[in-house]
Amino acid sequence: MRGQDDMQRSGIGMTSQRTRERLIQRLYEEGLSNARVLEVIRRTPRHLFVDEALAHRAYEDTALPIGHNQTISQPYMVGRMTELLLSAGPLDKVLEIGTGSGYQTAVLAQLVERVFSVERIQVLQDRAKERLAELKLRNVVFRWGDGWEGWNALGPYNGIIVTAAAAQVPQALLDQLAPGGRLVIPVGSGDVQQLLLIIREADGFSRHVLDAVRFVPLLNGPLA
Ligand code: SAH
């Protein structure tokens, strides 16, 4: 007989391996194609990134509330943005704006050398830190601050990912992109925004307008 703890750890029930496999199958059918990204999503326990009361929905392909008016991103969007970041090859340093639950952070940490993650709500970031420590993901450093400013002291970055919608592309993030570096960011001030991929080329920036997306807004300034 398994004890309650064992069951929780192996995620029997709503978070069972079968439920998780179904999510991966669905992401594949929706067009995600990077096998490494799908494998990392498969093995990352998303139910640990939401409140226990929502754990049974953790492997649905949907955003879920994480408190403070914020949401954990939809798995498809996490996969899509990660694929866009990685599609030109492996990345060394990646800056993430909007740690939130830390789920996207955890996915990235398994695919790139180092992740630098900025969040304006300290309690969310503290919880994210604990989760990553629990999962023994040690190649991440966190900063409580304003994502509009990026994290200049530790840049430039080969990849930058923003998980909240900006009214316009923050200049600081463009400045902190290394040559060849890629920025994936939802841009727009309405309910629906455009996902952009911006690449720092030898002679300036190229800008690719991709999917219509729905993110919470990138707000101003840090908050306790
Ligand atoms: N990737 C996260 C998404 C969280 S939602 C996850 O999957 O859990 C977006 C996050 O961006 C929120 O946590 C919000 O607090 C944060 N955010 C909003 N504006 C910000 C800003 N200016 N600087 C840093 N973080 C910001």
PDB file of C-alpha atoms and ligand atoms in Angstrom, residues 46 49 64 66-74 78 96-105 118-121 124-125 131 143-149 161-165 215-223, ligand 1:
ATOM      1  CA  ARG A  46       3.327  21.801 -12.931  1.00  0.00           C
ATOM      2  CA  PHE A  49       3.487  25.547  -9.104  1.00  0.00           C
ATOM      3  CA  LEU A  64      -4.533  29.339 -13.768  1.00  0.00           C
ATOM      4  CA  ILE A  66      -1.583  32.202  -8.690  1.00  0.00           C
ATOM      5  CA  GLY A  67      -2.831  35.092  -6.517  1.00  0.00           C
ATOM      6  CA  HIS A  68      -2.066  38.840  -6.690  1.00  0.00           C
ATOM      7  CA  ASN A  69      -4.133  39.049  -9.898  1.00  0.00           C
ATOM      8  CA  GLN A  70      -1.493  37.012 -11.722  1.00  0.00           C
ATOM      9  CA  THR A  71      -1.610  33.708 -13.583  1.00  0.00           C
ATOM     10  CA  ILE A  72       0.671  30.779 -14.312  1.00  0.00           C
ATOM     11  CA  SER A  73       1.018  30.745 -18.110  1.00  0.00           C
ATOM     12  CA  GLN A  74      -0.738  28.197 -20.275  1.00  0.00           C
ATOM     13  CA  VAL A  78       5.312  28.282 -22.253  1.00  0.00           C
ATOM     14  CA  GLU A  96      13.152  36.236 -17.888  1.00  0.00           C
ATOM     15  CA  ILE A  97      10.809  39.092 -16.980  1.00  0.00           C
ATOM     16  CA  GLY A  98       7.882  37.977 -14.781  1.00  0.00           C
ATOM     17  CA  THR A  99       8.921  35.005 -12.611  1.00  0.00           C
ATOM     18  CA  GLY A 100       5.353  34.517 -11.364  1.00  0.00           C
ATOM     19  CA  SER A 101       4.983  30.939 -10.143  1.00  0.00           C
ATOM     20  CA  GLY A 102       8.413  30.016 -11.491  1.00  0.00           C
ATOM     21  CA  TYR A 103       7.026  27.410 -13.903  1.00  0.00           C
ATOM     22  CA  GLN A 104       8.415  28.988 -17.075  1.00  0.00           C
ATOM     23  CA  THR A 105      11.635  29.585 -15.138  1.00  0.00           C
ATOM     24  CA  VAL A 118      13.059  39.427 -12.541  1.00  0.00           C
ATOM     25  CA  GLU A 119       9.709  39.777 -10.736  1.00  0.00           C
ATOM     26  CA  ARG A 120       7.981  42.799  -9.186  1.00  0.00           C
ATOM     27  CA  ILE A 121       5.941  40.928  -6.552  1.00  0.00           C
ATOM     28  CA  LEU A 124       5.504  35.370  -5.672  1.00  0.00           C
ATOM     29  CA  GLN A 125       9.216  35.310  -6.314  1.00  0.00           C
ATOM     30  CA  ARG A 131       9.947  25.523  -5.722  1.00  0.00           C
ATOM     31  CA  ARG A 143      15.900  39.678  -8.705  1.00  0.00           C
ATOM     32  CA  TRP A 144      13.045  41.595  -7.180  1.00  0.00           C
ATOM     33  CA  GLY A 145      12.677  44.610  -9.429  1.00  0.00           C
ATOM     34  CA  ASP A 146      11.078  46.293 -12.396  1.00  0.00           C
ATOM     35  CA  GLY A 147      11.244  44.298 -15.590  1.00  0.00           C
ATOM     36  CA  TRP A 148      11.005  47.456 -17.710  1.00  0.00           C
ATOM     37  CA  GLU A 149      14.631  48.010 -16.688  1.00  0.00           C
ATOM     38  CA  ILE A 161      11.548  36.250 -22.510  1.00  0.00           C
ATOM     39  CA  VAL A 162       8.790  38.460 -21.138  1.00  0.00           C
ATOM     40  CA  THR A 163       5.757  36.705 -19.665  1.00  0.00           C
ATOM     41  CA  ALA A 164       3.537  39.783 -19.265  1.00  0.00           C
ATOM     42  CA  ALA A 165       2.235  42.075 -22.018  1.00  0.00           C
ATOM     43  CA  PHE A 215      -1.248  37.935 -21.105  1.00  0.00           C
ATOM     44  CA  VAL A 216      -1.586  39.941 -17.896  1.00  0.00           C
ATOM     45  CA  PRO A 217      -0.014  43.403 -18.289  1.00  0.00           C
ATOM     46  CA  LEU A 218       3.604  44.286 -17.597  1.00  0.00           C
ATOM     47  CA  LEU A 219       3.149  46.829 -14.806  1.00  0.00           C
ATOM     48  CA  ASN A 220       5.360  49.621 -13.550  1.00  0.00           C
ATOM     49  CA  GLY A 221       7.841  49.431 -10.710  1.00  0.00           C
ATOM     50  CA  PRO A 222       8.589  46.869  -7.996  1.00  0.00           C
ATOM     51  CA  LEU A 223       6.058  46.095  -5.290  1.00  0.00           C
TER      52      LEU A 223
HETATM   53  N1  SAH B   1       5.812  32.917 -16.260  1.00  0.00           N
HETATM   54  C1  SAH B   1       4.928  33.139 -15.153  1.00  0.00           C
HETATM   55  C2  SAH B   1       3.862  34.125 -15.575  1.00  0.00           C
HETATM   56  C3  SAH B   1       3.380  34.949 -14.471  1.00  0.00           C
HETATM   57  S1  SAH B   1       2.229  36.196 -14.950  1.00  0.00           S
HETATM   58  C4  SAH B   1       4.301  31.828 -14.741  1.00  0.00           C
HETATM   59  O1  SAH B   1       4.094  30.977 -15.617  1.00  0.00           O
HETATM   60  O2  SAH B   1       3.960  31.660 -13.580  1.00  0.00           O
HETATM   61  C5  SAH B   1       3.276  37.579 -15.228  1.00  0.00           C
HETATM   62  C6  SAH B   1       4.188  37.975 -14.106  1.00  0.00           C
HETATM   63  O3  SAH B   1       4.838  39.193 -14.483  1.00  0.00           O
HETATM   64  C7  SAH B   1       3.487  38.265 -12.785  1.00  0.00           C
HETATM   65  O4  SAH B   1       4.077  37.502 -11.777  1.00  0.00           O
HETATM   66  C8  SAH B   1       3.709  39.755 -12.574  1.00  0.00           C
HETATM   67  O5  SAH B   1       3.845  40.128 -11.212  1.00  0.00           O
HETATM   68  C9  SAH B   1       5.000  39.992 -13.327  1.00  0.00           C
HETATM   69  N2  SAH B   1       5.219  41.378 -13.720  1.00  0.00           N
HETATM   70  C10 SAH B   1       4.318  42.279 -14.180  1.00  0.00           C
HETATM   71  N3  SAH B   1       4.908  43.447 -14.421  1.00  0.00           N
HETATM   72  C11 SAH B   1       6.224  43.303 -14.101  1.00  0.00           C
HETATM   73  C12 SAH B   1       7.358  44.158 -14.123  1.00  0.00           C
HETATM   74  N4  SAH B   1       7.284  45.431 -14.535  1.00  0.00           N
HETATM   75  N5  SAH B   1       8.540  43.660 -13.720  1.00  0.00           N
HETATM   76  C13 SAH B   1       8.661  42.390 -13.298  1.00  0.00           C
HETATM   77  N6  SAH B   1       7.633  41.526 -13.257  1.00  0.00           N
HETATM   78  C14 SAH B   1       6.421  41.978 -13.646  1.00  0.00           C
END
